[in-house]
XYZ file of C-alpha atoms in Angstrom:
260
model
C 63.737 -9.202 29.568
C 62.261 -5.958 28.201
C 62.434 -7.300 24.647
C 60.597 -10.486 25.692
C 57.870 -8.457 27.429
C 57.330 -6.318 24.333
C 57.130 -9.416 22.128
C 54.508 -11.008 24.387
C 52.469 -7.753 24.427
C 52.530 -7.485 20.640
C 51.443 -11.115 20.300
C 48.503 -10.557 22.623
C 47.565 -7.367 20.771
C 47.632 -9.157 17.418
C 45.318 -11.840 18.789
C 42.834 -9.361 20.249
C 42.585 -6.724 17.510
C 41.068 -8.916 14.727
C 38.352 -10.119 17.100
C 37.454 -6.621 18.234
C 37.473 -5.326 14.628
C 34.801 -7.734 13.469
C 31.576 -5.938 12.557
C 28.499 -7.430 14.231
C 25.871 -8.844 11.912
C 23.162 -6.354 10.956
C 19.555 -7.504 10.994
C 17.724 -7.682 7.676
C 14.233 -8.618 6.514
C 12.854 -10.593 3.580
C 9.271 -11.191 2.438
C 7.656 -13.591 0.011
C 4.203 -13.867 -1.538
C 2.393 -17.159 -1.959
C 1.400 -15.987 -5.446
C 2.593 -13.298 -7.840
C -0.886 -12.534 -9.155
C -4.473 -12.476 -7.929
C -7.449 -12.874 -10.278
C -10.766 -11.293 -9.357
C -14.229 -11.666 -10.874
C -17.407 -9.594 -10.810
C -18.493 -11.376 -7.616
C -15.299 -10.513 -5.745
C -16.219 -9.299 -2.243
C -12.762 -8.718 -0.814
C -10.161 -11.079 0.610
C -7.271 -11.345 3.029
C -3.819 -11.669 1.488
C -1.158 -13.473 3.534
C 2.476 -12.423 3.246
C 5.261 -14.445 4.880
C 8.612 -13.057 5.886
C 11.741 -13.696 7.903
C 14.360 -11.784 9.854
C 18.001 -12.404 8.998
C 20.633 -12.282 11.764
C 18.165 -11.394 14.530
C 19.490 -10.836 18.041
C 18.046 -13.717 20.133
C 17.828 -11.546 23.257
C 15.987 -8.746 21.437
C 13.645 -11.292 19.842
C 12.833 -12.901 23.199
C 12.101 -9.492 24.691
C 9.722 -8.694 21.823
C 11.607 -5.578 20.743
C 11.383 -6.336 17.010
C 8.416 -4.821 15.165
C 7.349 -5.280 11.560
C 5.013 -3.125 9.481
C 3.793 -4.525 6.153
C 2.186 -2.336 3.498
C 0.399 -3.318 0.285
C 0.350 -0.234 -1.923
C -1.753 0.014 -5.074
C -0.674 1.608 -8.359
C -0.401 5.419 -8.300
C -2.925 7.418 -10.314
C -4.122 11.032 -10.511
C -7.201 11.757 -8.403
C -9.636 14.689 -8.564
C -11.343 15.702 -5.310
C -14.432 17.909 -5.613
C -16.315 19.911 -3.027
C -20.110 19.843 -3.287
C -22.372 22.520 -1.930
C -26.060 23.370 -2.124
C -26.890 26.152 -4.595
C -30.567 27.143 -4.956
C -31.564 23.839 -3.401
C -29.418 21.737 -5.738
C -26.127 20.004 -4.848
C -23.453 21.025 -7.374
C -19.676 20.638 -7.659
C -17.854 23.840 -6.780
C -14.125 23.808 -5.997
C -11.860 20.903 -6.914
C -8.256 19.819 -6.390
C -6.226 17.389 -8.506
C -3.559 15.217 -6.894
C -0.872 13.349 -8.837
C 0.433 9.819 -8.242
C -1.911 8.918 -5.390
C -1.837 5.206 -4.391
C -5.265 3.891 -5.338
C -5.188 1.519 -2.358
C -3.061 1.314 0.791
C -3.394 -1.528 3.307
C -1.246 -1.673 6.449
C -0.611 -4.539 8.891
C 1.404 -4.059 12.091
C 2.654 -6.039 15.068
C 1.376 -3.364 17.450
C -0.401 0.018 17.270
C 1.674 2.467 15.252
C 2.142 4.834 18.204
C 3.775 1.987 20.183
C 6.363 1.115 17.512
C 8.218 4.367 16.804
C 7.787 8.142 16.884
C 5.704 10.136 14.377
C 8.798 11.768 12.867
C 10.112 8.367 11.735
C 6.834 7.629 9.969
C 6.985 10.984 8.197
C 10.553 10.362 7.044
C 9.599 6.922 5.701
C 6.232 8.134 4.282
C 4.794 5.194 6.180
C 1.074 5.071 6.957
C -1.822 6.595 5.057
C -1.658 9.789 7.127
C 1.976 10.288 6.077
C 1.565 9.711 2.346
C 2.492 12.808 0.397
C -0.395 13.871 -1.806
C 1.202 15.967 -4.534
C -1.176 18.676 -5.808
C -1.158 19.312 -9.548
C -1.372 23.045 -8.880
C 1.251 23.923 -6.273
C 0.070 27.527 -6.330
C -3.079 26.796 -4.327
C -3.145 27.956 -0.736
C -1.765 25.498 1.868
C -5.074 25.586 3.748
C -7.004 24.544 0.624
C -4.544 21.750 -0.183
C -4.687 20.477 3.392
C -8.495 20.497 3.377
C -8.754 18.505 0.144
C -5.956 16.141 1.246
C -7.853 15.293 4.436
C -11.050 14.770 2.427
C -9.223 12.423 0.045
C -7.850 10.310 2.893
C -11.264 10.153 4.573
C -12.900 9.045 1.332
C -10.305 6.338 0.731
C -10.746 5.056 4.286
C -14.547 5.094 4.033
C -14.482 2.954 0.882
C -12.046 0.460 2.435
C -9.216 1.230 0.012
C -7.082 2.614 2.867
C -7.078 0.272 5.856
C -5.033 -0.627 8.931
C -4.856 -4.026 10.616
C -3.287 -3.709 14.077
C -1.927 -7.102 15.109
C -2.037 -8.260 11.492
C 1.667 -9.159 11.694
C 2.409 -12.101 13.964
C 5.747 -13.732 14.718
C 5.648 -17.505 14.269
C 9.147 -17.881 15.733
C 12.074 -15.627 16.580
C 12.747 -14.961 12.892
C 9.589 -15.970 10.973
C 6.449 -13.851 10.732
C 3.117 -13.781 8.905
C 1.249 -10.655 7.799
C -2.387 -10.358 6.753
C -3.475 -7.383 4.647
C -6.978 -6.678 3.411
C -7.967 -6.518 -0.256
C -11.073 -4.329 -0.545
C -13.975 -5.440 -2.791
C -13.173 -2.514 -5.097
C -9.411 -3.131 -5.115
C -7.942 -1.755 -8.365
C -6.272 -3.930 -10.965
C -2.620 -3.352 -11.746
C 0.775 -3.840 -10.123
C 0.726 -3.580 -6.333
C 3.839 -3.295 -4.184
C 4.246 -5.132 -0.885
C 6.757 -3.518 1.493
C 7.964 -4.701 4.902
C 9.666 -2.386 7.418
C 11.733 -3.752 10.298
C 12.093 -1.802 13.558
C 14.321 -2.650 16.514
C 13.481 -0.978 19.813
C 11.771 1.821 17.888
C 14.593 2.347 15.361
C 14.126 1.656 11.660
C 16.543 -1.057 10.484
C 15.705 -2.371 7.022
C 13.064 -2.582 4.292
C 12.163 -5.309 1.796
C 9.664 -5.337 -1.072
C 7.896 -7.607 -3.567
C 5.350 -7.092 -6.353
C 1.837 -8.452 -6.772
C -0.281 -8.308 -9.919
C -4.058 -8.010 -9.502
C -6.131 -8.568 -12.623
C -9.651 -9.390 -13.719
C -10.515 -12.863 -14.956
C -13.225 -14.553 -16.982
C -15.780 -12.600 -19.021
C -14.987 -9.357 -17.163
C -11.348 -9.588 -18.270
C -12.403 -10.072 -21.904
C -14.585 -6.947 -21.762
C -11.837 -4.996 -19.984
C -9.220 -6.013 -22.583
C -11.535 -5.222 -25.494
C -12.336 -1.775 -24.087
C -8.637 -0.935 -23.861
C -7.281 -2.639 -26.989
C -10.163 -1.719 -29.334
C -11.567 1.404 -27.725
C -13.199 2.814 -30.902
C -14.942 -0.439 -31.857
C -15.952 -0.967 -28.237
C -17.524 2.497 -28.151
C -19.433 1.853 -31.398
C -20.657 -1.491 -30.048
C -21.773 0.059 -26.724
C -23.727 2.843 -28.451
C -25.299 0.388 -30.915
C -26.292 -1.958 -28.109
C -27.921 0.909 -26.194
C -29.889 1.977 -29.276
C -31.055 -1.563 -30.025
C -32.039 -2.118 -26.382
C -34.047 1.107 -26.366
C -35.787 0.199 -29.642
C -36.678 -3.298 -28.398
C -37.955 -1.847 -25.120
C -40.216 0.518 -27.050
C -41.639 -2.374 -29.072
C -42.239 -4.543 -26.027
C -43.861 -1.897 -23.835
C -45.785 0.138 -26.393
C -49.483 0.543 -25.609
C -51.029 0.746 -29.089
């Protein structure tokens, strides 16, 4: 009887253990762009770019309770930036101090499901370098005082925000169903050409879960693109042509408007 009891117990244990050992599905996120490239002309006045995405293996209960949040970022190509401080000297505004930063995203547009402070804590944003206020601006001269670097960093962020290159669209991410969402990010009128990176961050009840990314190419089109390509591919000839055109224009202007 004892042997039979042990056999039954082992059978039940064998049936239960595999089920309990199964790892629950982990949520993931994917995004897709309607186009891989955007062409802009001289009359470009800005536009809204729509990015679609989906959640994989979402928890239906969490989705119904609205405890999933998504933050989508469109980040422009990194470039060095020089920030200068102007001051009045003898009645004239002149450049005084300056600070150079390396690999600064030229543009940075954010779209969120809710205000950032309602999604997760500030420490999580710092760890993810998520949000324009958490981007690390690397100074070219690390020997400068921290106060000076902080002052010029704040000025750089303010300037980017004032020109529309750094923007935030609260409510710009909307869930169309429990696992499908749509994000709208703003392209500023002066958006730079080059390779931009779209990134989507998934949060569950305030905890970061997963990230997905895609690339977008922004380029000039038409006559502006021809001039842009010529200036880069044939820089010497382009310079000679520009100087010659300026001289000819000045000479013709003198002939037209001379008084004798």
